[in-house]
Amino acid sequence: DAGVTQSPTHLIKTRGQQVTLRCSPKSGHDTVSWYQQALGQGPQFIFQYYEEEERQRGNFPDRFSGHQFPNYSSELNVNALLLGDSALYLCASTSYNEQFFGPGTRLTVL
Amino acid sequence: AQSVTQLGSHVSVSEGALVLLRCNYSSSVPPYLFWYVQYPNQGLQLLLKYTTGATLVKGINGFEAEFKKSETSFHLTKPSAHMSDAAEYFCAVSSNAGGTSYGKLTFGQGTILTVHP
């Protein structure tokens, strides 16, 4: 049984560009959450998707948006990239009573 | 609102010594509490969790933590450190708001554990 997978592993973009990150949850998990982990910091909650809708949202601007597909996989989109968006982006998939994290996507904005 | 404070951004111990990583939380509702470990360039791995019931929780790799409501603490311990325990550790709090599966996790700033031979 594959765990949570994320793609790509690493990504380099320039300021003002747009980026899409992808996450496939663990088999049987229907809820996906996204977190941003800046260097030297703990992860910060971006949002959570359940049944293809955003259920909870953290304190992130509208430049951060997402989507969940019928197979429960999810995308995180970030528009108008800023230098401060450079971070490790983590996806977590959840079923009742368990939450698992993927390996993350390292985004560098130049 | 929920918050987590991890006391000590760096902890250094000798191999075989006791590991103690401190975590205090703030929550207006009964908390769910977690400890995660992160190795360099990797995601987060769950060590242990407290939801309800027994306040002493045992996790993987010999770690355990005790939920103390009166002290709003959830400190992580391991009796004897191993070189492979060197990593960054995160304490996190959540709640079962809405009765659905876990809501958002609020993490502390992390504690880097160094183990000396």
PDB file of C-alpha atoms in Angstrom:
ATOM      1  CA  ASP A   1       0.000   0.000   0.000  1.00  0.00           C
ATOM      2  CA  ALA A   2       1.591   3.232  -1.142  1.00  0.00           C
ATOM      3  CA  GLY A   3       1.699   6.055   1.332  1.00  0.00           C
ATOM      4  CA  VAL A   4       1.091   9.690   0.555  1.00  0.00           C
ATOM      5  CA  THR A   5       2.885  10.741  -2.611  1.00  0.00           C
ATOM      6  CA  GLN A   6       3.709  14.250  -3.774  1.00  0.00           C
ATOM      7  CA  SER A   7       5.035  15.645  -7.028  1.00  0.00           C
ATOM      8  CA  PRO A   8       7.302  17.148  -8.015  1.00  0.00           C
ATOM      9  CA  THR A   9      10.025  16.628  -5.415  1.00  0.00           C
ATOM     10  CA  HIS A  10      11.737  19.929  -6.144  1.00  0.00           C
ATOM     11  CA  LEU A  11      10.699  22.989  -8.110  1.00  0.00           C
ATOM     12  CA  ILE A  12      12.362  26.272  -8.963  1.00  0.00           C
ATOM     13  CA  LYS A  13      10.291  29.258 -10.074  1.00  0.00           C
ATOM     14  CA  THR A  14      10.774  32.991 -10.435  1.00  0.00           C
ATOM     15  CA  ARG A  15       8.797  35.755  -8.783  1.00  0.00           C
ATOM     16  CA  GLY A  16       5.392  36.371 -10.330  1.00  0.00           C
ATOM     17  CA  GLN A  17       5.052  32.894 -11.785  1.00  0.00           C
ATOM     18  CA  GLN A  18       2.391  30.353 -10.897  1.00  0.00           C
ATOM     19  CA  VAL A  19       2.947  26.838  -9.561  1.00  0.00           C
ATOM     20  CA  THR A  20       0.877  23.679  -9.123  1.00  0.00           C
ATOM     21  CA  LEU A  21       1.794  20.988  -6.626  1.00  0.00           C
ATOM     22  CA  ARG A  22       0.163  17.573  -6.532  1.00  0.00           C
ATOM     23  CA  CYS A  23      -0.705  15.074  -3.835  1.00  0.00           C
ATOM     24  CA  SER A  24      -2.078  11.542  -3.887  1.00  0.00           C
ATOM     25  CA  PRO A  25      -3.442  10.448  -0.527  1.00  0.00           C
ATOM     26  CA  LYS A  26      -2.990   7.132   1.172  1.00  0.00           C
ATOM     27  CA  SER A  27      -5.431   4.493  -0.022  1.00  0.00           C
ATOM     28  CA  GLY A  28      -8.801   4.884   1.690  1.00  0.00           C
ATOM     29  CA  HIS A  29      -8.126   8.403   2.922  1.00  0.00           C
ATOM     30  CA  ASP A  30     -10.699  10.969   1.842  1.00  0.00           C
ATOM     31  CA  THR A  31      -9.336  14.170   3.373  1.00  0.00           C
ATOM     32  CA  VAL A  32      -6.261  16.088   2.259  1.00  0.00           C
ATOM     33  CA  SER A  33      -4.558  18.950   4.078  1.00  0.00           C
ATOM     34  CA  TRP A  34      -1.748  21.182   2.849  1.00  0.00           C
ATOM     35  CA  TYR A  35       0.959  22.768   4.996  1.00  0.00           C
ATOM     36  CA  GLN A  36       3.776  25.214   4.306  1.00  0.00           C
ATOM     37  CA  GLN A  37       7.033  24.694   6.199  1.00  0.00           C
ATOM     38  CA  ALA A  38       9.467  27.569   5.887  1.00  0.00           C
ATOM     39  CA  LEU A  39      13.111  26.887   6.681  1.00  0.00           C
ATOM     40  CA  GLY A  40      13.616  26.474  10.428  1.00  0.00           C
ATOM     41  CA  GLN A  41       9.905  26.683  11.205  1.00  0.00           C
ATOM     42  CA  GLY A  42       7.098  24.318  12.050  1.00  0.00           C
ATOM     43  CA  PRO A  43       4.522  23.542   9.362  1.00  0.00           C
ATOM     44  CA  GLN A  44       1.717  26.084   8.915  1.00  0.00           C
ATOM     45  CA  PHE A  45      -1.770  24.923   7.897  1.00  0.00           C
ATOM     46  CA  ILE A  46      -2.889  26.236   4.503  1.00  0.00           C
ATOM     47  CA  PHE A  47      -6.206  24.461   3.936  1.00  0.00           C
ATOM     48  CA  GLN A  48      -8.032  21.138   4.027  1.00  0.00           C
ATOM     49  CA  TYR A  49     -10.183  19.475   1.363  1.00  0.00           C
ATOM     50  CA  TYR A  50     -12.947  16.948   1.912  1.00  0.00           C
ATOM     51  CA  GLU A  51     -15.474  15.741  -0.647  1.00  0.00           C
ATOM     52  CA  GLU A  52     -13.929  18.065  -3.230  1.00  0.00           C
ATOM     53  CA  GLU A  53     -14.593  21.180  -1.157  1.00  0.00           C
ATOM     54  CA  GLU A  54     -12.389  23.382   0.991  1.00  0.00           C
ATOM     55  CA  ARG A  55     -13.454  22.643   4.543  1.00  0.00           C
ATOM     56  CA  GLN A  56     -10.969  24.638   6.609  1.00  0.00           C
ATOM     57  CA  ARG A  57      -8.507  27.376   5.746  1.00  0.00           C
ATOM     58  CA  GLY A  58      -5.529  28.825   7.554  1.00  0.00           C
ATOM     59  CA  ASN A  59      -4.213  32.355   7.433  1.00  0.00           C
ATOM     60  CA  PHE A  60      -2.992  32.374   3.830  1.00  0.00           C
ATOM     61  CA  PRO A  61      -3.878  34.833   1.076  1.00  0.00           C
ATOM     62  CA  ASP A  62      -6.151  34.031  -1.849  1.00  0.00           C
ATOM     63  CA  ARG A  63      -3.070  33.484  -4.014  1.00  0.00           C
ATOM     64  CA  PHE A  64      -3.114  30.031  -2.467  1.00  0.00           C
ATOM     65  CA  SER A  65      -5.894  27.879  -3.875  1.00  0.00           C
ATOM     66  CA  GLY A  66      -6.571  24.202  -4.172  1.00  0.00           C
ATOM     67  CA  HIS A  67      -8.653  21.481  -5.640  1.00  0.00           C
ATOM     68  CA  GLN A  68      -9.631  17.934  -4.774  1.00  0.00           C
ATOM     69  CA  PHE A  69     -10.580  15.400  -7.409  1.00  0.00           C
ATOM     70  CA  PRO A  70     -13.140  12.571  -7.164  1.00  0.00           C
ATOM     71  CA  ASN A  71     -10.307  10.085  -6.510  1.00  0.00           C
ATOM     72  CA  TYR A  72      -9.347  12.242  -3.461  1.00  0.00           C
ATOM     73  CA  SER A  73      -6.069  13.452  -4.968  1.00  0.00           C
ATOM     74  CA  SER A  74      -5.413  17.143  -4.594  1.00  0.00           C
ATOM     75  CA  GLU A  75      -3.592  20.106  -6.085  1.00  0.00           C
ATOM     76  CA  LEU A  76      -2.204  23.221  -4.470  1.00  0.00           C
ATOM     77  CA  ASN A  77      -1.911  26.272  -6.710  1.00  0.00           C
ATOM     78  CA  VAL A  78       0.035  29.385  -5.844  1.00  0.00           C
ATOM     79  CA  ASN A  79      -0.239  32.462  -8.059  1.00  0.00           C
ATOM     80  CA  ALA A  80       2.014  35.518  -8.289  1.00  0.00           C
ATOM     81  CA  LEU A  81       4.848  33.828  -6.451  1.00  0.00           C
ATOM     82  CA  LEU A  82       6.835  35.823  -3.909  1.00  0.00           C
ATOM     83  CA  LEU A  83      10.303  35.124  -2.557  1.00  0.00           C
ATOM     84  CA  GLY A  84       8.657  34.356   0.782  1.00  0.00           C
ATOM     85  CA  ASP A  85       6.744  31.457  -0.755  1.00  0.00           C
ATOM     86  CA  SER A  86       9.973  29.449  -0.822  1.00  0.00           C
ATOM     87  CA  ALA A  87       9.322  26.527   1.499  1.00  0.00           C
ATOM     88  CA  LEU A  88       8.663  22.819   1.826  1.00  0.00           C
ATOM     89  CA  TYR A  89       5.023  22.133   1.009  1.00  0.00           C
ATOM     90  CA  LEU A  90       3.613  19.123   2.802  1.00  0.00           C
ATOM     91  CA  CYS A  91       0.471  17.204   2.023  1.00  0.00           C
ATOM     92  CA  ALA A  92      -1.255  15.148   4.700  1.00  0.00           C
ATOM     93  CA  SER A  93      -3.991  12.632   4.094  1.00  0.00           C
ATOM     94  CA  THR A  94      -6.458  11.753   6.780  1.00  0.00           C
ATOM     95  CA  SER A  95      -9.053   9.190   7.546  1.00  0.00           C
ATOM     96  CA  TYR A  96     -10.751   9.031  10.895  1.00  0.00           C
ATOM     97  CA  ASN A  97      -8.158   8.768  13.658  1.00  0.00           C
ATOM     98  CA  GLU A  98      -5.019   8.790  11.481  1.00  0.00           C
ATOM     99  CA  GLN A  99      -3.103  11.423   9.582  1.00  0.00           C
ATOM    100  CA  PHE A 100      -0.107  10.734   7.347  1.00  0.00           C
ATOM    101  CA  PHE A 101       2.308  13.140   5.717  1.00  0.00           C
ATOM    102  CA  GLY A 102       3.947  12.921   2.329  1.00  0.00           C
ATOM    103  CA  PRO A 103       7.635  13.666   1.700  1.00  0.00           C
ATOM    104  CA  GLY A 104       6.896  17.195   0.545  1.00  0.00           C
ATOM    105  CA  THR A 105       7.699  19.402  -2.436  1.00  0.00           C
ATOM    106  CA  ARG A 106      10.591  21.826  -2.021  1.00  0.00           C
ATOM    107  CA  LEU A 107       9.693  25.100  -3.798  1.00  0.00           C
ATOM    108  CA  THR A 108      12.384  27.691  -4.407  1.00  0.00           C
ATOM    109  CA  VAL A 109      11.351  31.111  -5.696  1.00  0.00           C
ATOM    110  CA  LEU A 110      14.133  33.198  -7.238  1.00  0.00           C
TER     111      LEU A 110
ATOM    112  CA  ALA B   1      -7.459  29.352  18.945  1.00  0.00           C
ATOM    113  CA  GLN B   2      -4.800  26.770  19.627  1.00  0.00           C
ATOM    114  CA  SER B   3      -1.059  27.186  20.049  1.00  0.00           C
ATOM    115  CA  VAL B   4       2.008  25.120  20.897  1.00  0.00           C
ATOM    116  CA  THR B   5       5.242  26.151  22.571  1.00  0.00           C
ATOM    117  CA  GLN B   6       8.271  23.893  22.438  1.00  0.00           C
ATOM    118  CA  LEU B   7      10.830  24.848  25.064  1.00  0.00           C
ATOM    119  CA  GLY B   8      14.331  24.653  23.629  1.00  0.00           C
ATOM    120  CA  SER B   9      15.008  24.839  19.920  1.00  0.00           C
ATOM    121  CA  HIS B  10      18.055  22.594  20.363  1.00  0.00           C
ATOM    122  CA  VAL B  11      18.586  19.708  22.795  1.00  0.00           C
ATOM    123  CA  SER B  12      21.829  17.749  22.986  1.00  0.00           C
ATOM    124  CA  VAL B  13      22.231  14.430  24.823  1.00  0.00           C
ATOM    125  CA  SER B  14      24.763  11.645  25.000  1.00  0.00           C
ATOM    126  CA  GLU B  15      23.979   8.226  23.584  1.00  0.00           C
ATOM    127  CA  GLY B  16      22.229   6.204  26.285  1.00  0.00           C
ATOM    128  CA  ALA B  17      21.037   9.272  28.193  1.00  0.00           C
ATOM    129  CA  LEU B  18      17.440  10.282  28.861  1.00  0.00           C
ATOM    130  CA  VAL B  19      15.721  12.306  26.158  1.00  0.00           C
ATOM    131  CA  LEU B  20      13.231  14.957  27.327  1.00  0.00           C
ATOM    132  CA  LEU B  21      11.607  17.309  24.808  1.00  0.00           C
ATOM    133  CA  ARG B  22       9.161  19.800  26.259  1.00  0.00           C
ATOM    134  CA  CYS B  23       5.825  20.865  24.812  1.00  0.00           C
ATOM    135  CA  ASN B  24       3.142  23.118  26.259  1.00  0.00           C
ATOM    136  CA  TYR B  25      -0.120  23.801  24.499  1.00  0.00           C
ATOM    137  CA  SER B  26      -3.035  26.184  24.642  1.00  0.00           C
ATOM    138  CA  SER B  27      -6.502  25.100  23.580  1.00  0.00           C
ATOM    139  CA  SER B  28     -10.025  26.272  24.406  1.00  0.00           C
ATOM    140  CA  VAL B  29     -11.424  22.815  23.654  1.00  0.00           C
ATOM    141  CA  PRO B  30     -10.224  19.344  24.649  1.00  0.00           C
ATOM    142  CA  PRO B  31      -7.046  18.853  22.633  1.00  0.00           C
ATOM    143  CA  TYR B  32      -5.694  16.092  20.517  1.00  0.00           C
ATOM    144  CA  LEU B  33      -1.898  16.088  20.888  1.00  0.00           C
ATOM    145  CA  PHE B  34       0.800  14.695  18.640  1.00  0.00           C
ATOM    146  CA  TRP B  35       4.536  14.314  18.349  1.00  0.00           C
ATOM    147  CA  TYR B  36       6.097  14.065  14.893  1.00  0.00           C
ATOM    148  CA  VAL B  37       9.705  13.459  13.863  1.00  0.00           C
ATOM    149  CA  GLN B  38      11.323  14.867  10.745  1.00  0.00           C
ATOM    150  CA  TYR B  39      14.612  13.623   9.344  1.00  0.00           C
ATOM    151  CA  PRO B  40      16.571  15.893   6.974  1.00  0.00           C
ATOM    152  CA  ASN B  41      14.872  16.426   3.628  1.00  0.00           C
ATOM    153  CA  GLN B  42      11.941  14.216   4.563  1.00  0.00           C
ATOM    154  CA  GLY B  43       8.302  14.616   5.567  1.00  0.00           C
ATOM    155  CA  LEU B  44       6.831  14.145   9.018  1.00  0.00           C
ATOM    156  CA  GLN B  45       6.451  10.780  10.712  1.00  0.00           C
ATOM    157  CA  LEU B  46       3.993  10.308  13.561  1.00  0.00           C
ATOM    158  CA  LEU B  47       5.656   9.158  16.786  1.00  0.00           C
ATOM    159  CA  LEU B  48       2.611   9.085  19.026  1.00  0.00           C
ATOM    160  CA  LYS B  49      -0.730  10.749  19.702  1.00  0.00           C
ATOM    161  CA  TYR B  50      -3.120  11.465  22.542  1.00  0.00           C
ATOM    162  CA  THR B  51      -6.833  11.736  21.845  1.00  0.00           C
ATOM    163  CA  THR B  52      -8.750  10.446  24.852  1.00  0.00           C
ATOM    164  CA  GLY B  53      -8.283   7.846  27.574  1.00  0.00           C
ATOM    165  CA  ALA B  54      -4.938   6.913  29.100  1.00  0.00           C
ATOM    166  CA  THR B  55      -2.779   9.963  29.611  1.00  0.00           C
ATOM    167  CA  LEU B  56       0.525   8.091  29.212  1.00  0.00           C
ATOM    168  CA  VAL B  57       0.944   7.339  25.538  1.00  0.00           C
ATOM    169  CA  LYS B  58       3.538   4.996  24.080  1.00  0.00           C
ATOM    170  CA  GLY B  59       4.783   5.464  20.567  1.00  0.00           C
ATOM    171  CA  ILE B  60       7.271   4.054  18.124  1.00  0.00           C
ATOM    172  CA  ASN B  61      11.014   3.700  18.677  1.00  0.00           C
ATOM    173  CA  GLY B  62      10.676   3.654  22.478  1.00  0.00           C
ATOM    174  CA  PHE B  63       9.220   7.158  22.826  1.00  0.00           C
ATOM    175  CA  GLU B  64       6.397   8.029  25.170  1.00  0.00           C
ATOM    176  CA  ALA B  65       4.569  11.170  26.281  1.00  0.00           C
ATOM    177  CA  GLU B  66       2.267  12.078  29.133  1.00  0.00           C
ATOM    178  CA  PHE B  67      -0.712  14.383  28.801  1.00  0.00           C
ATOM    179  CA  LYS B  68      -0.976  16.610  31.875  1.00  0.00           C
ATOM    180  CA  LYS B  69      -4.079  18.749  31.657  1.00  0.00           C
ATOM    181  CA  SER B  70      -3.312  20.745  34.795  1.00  0.00           C
ATOM    182  CA  GLU B  71       0.066  21.739  33.376  1.00  0.00           C
ATOM    183  CA  THR B  72      -1.129  21.969  29.735  1.00  0.00           C
ATOM    184  CA  SER B  73       1.901  19.893  28.838  1.00  0.00           C
ATOM    185  CA  PHE B  74       2.705  16.928  26.601  1.00  0.00           C
ATOM    186  CA  HIS B  75       6.425  16.286  27.061  1.00  0.00           C
ATOM    187  CA  LEU B  76       8.167  13.601  25.000  1.00  0.00           C
ATOM    188  CA  THR B  77      10.612  11.208  26.663  1.00  0.00           C
ATOM    189  CA  LYS B  78      12.819   8.258  25.822  1.00  0.00           C
ATOM    190  CA  PRO B  79      14.829   6.475  28.518  1.00  0.00           C
ATOM    191  CA  SER B  80      17.932   5.862  26.431  1.00  0.00           C
ATOM    192  CA  ALA B  81      18.936   7.908  23.383  1.00  0.00           C
ATOM    193  CA  HIS B  82      20.260   6.266  20.253  1.00  0.00           C
ATOM    194  CA  MET B  83      22.288   7.889  17.520  1.00  0.00           C
ATOM    195  CA  SER B  84      19.413   7.256  15.095  1.00  0.00           C
ATOM    196  CA  ASP B  85      17.152   9.504  17.215  1.00  0.00           C
ATOM    197  CA  ALA B  86      18.963  12.597  15.945  1.00  0.00           C
ATOM    198  CA  ALA B  87      16.301  14.564  14.061  1.00  0.00           C
ATOM    199  CA  GLU B  88      13.869  17.439  14.462  1.00  0.00           C
ATOM    200  CA  TYR B  89      10.802  16.870  16.601  1.00  0.00           C
ATOM    201  CA  PHE B  90       7.509  18.713  16.369  1.00  0.00           C
ATOM    202  CA  CYS B  91       4.685  18.860  18.872  1.00  0.00           C
ATOM    203  CA  ALA B  92       1.235  19.592  17.437  1.00  0.00           C
ATOM    204  CA  VAL B  93      -2.295  20.182  18.682  1.00  0.00           C
ATOM    205  CA  SER B  94      -5.639  19.623  17.012  1.00  0.00           C
ATOM    206  CA  SER B  95      -9.222  19.097  18.032  1.00  0.00           C
ATOM    207  CA  ASN B  96     -12.158  17.060  16.901  1.00  0.00           C
ATOM    208  CA  ALA B  97     -14.163  20.172  16.115  1.00  0.00           C
ATOM    209  CA  GLY B  98     -17.269  19.253  14.186  1.00  0.00           C
ATOM    210  CA  GLY B  99     -16.986  15.585  14.994  1.00  0.00           C
ATOM    211  CA  THR B 100     -15.254  14.801  11.749  1.00  0.00           C
ATOM    212  CA  SER B 101     -11.787  13.460  11.124  1.00  0.00           C
ATOM    213  CA  TYR B 102      -8.860  15.476  12.383  1.00  0.00           C
ATOM    214  CA  GLY B 103      -8.984  19.157  11.743  1.00  0.00           C
ATOM    215  CA  LYS B 104      -5.968  21.318  11.204  1.00  0.00           C
ATOM    216  CA  LEU B 105      -2.793  20.689  13.121  1.00  0.00           C
ATOM    217  CA  THR B 106      -1.086  23.606  14.836  1.00  0.00           C
ATOM    218  CA  PHE B 107       2.630  22.914  15.223  1.00  0.00           C
ATOM    219  CA  GLY B 108       5.312  24.175  17.518  1.00  0.00           C
ATOM    220  CA  GLN B 109       8.561  25.601  16.191  1.00  0.00           C
ATOM    221  CA  GLY B 110      10.376  22.307  16.528  1.00  0.00           C
ATOM    222  CA  THR B 111      13.265  20.988  18.620  1.00  0.00           C
ATOM    223  CA  ILE B 112      16.426  19.684  17.003  1.00  0.00           C
ATOM    224  CA  LEU B 113      17.779  16.708  18.929  1.00  0.00           C
ATOM    225  CA  THR B 114      21.499  15.996  18.688  1.00  0.00           C
ATOM    226  CA  VAL B 115      22.881  12.726  20.070  1.00  0.00           C
ATOM    227  CA  HIS B 116      26.593  12.543  20.898  1.00  0.00           C
ATOM    228  CA  PRO B 117      28.521   9.250  20.986  1.00  0.00           C
TER     229      PRO B 117
END
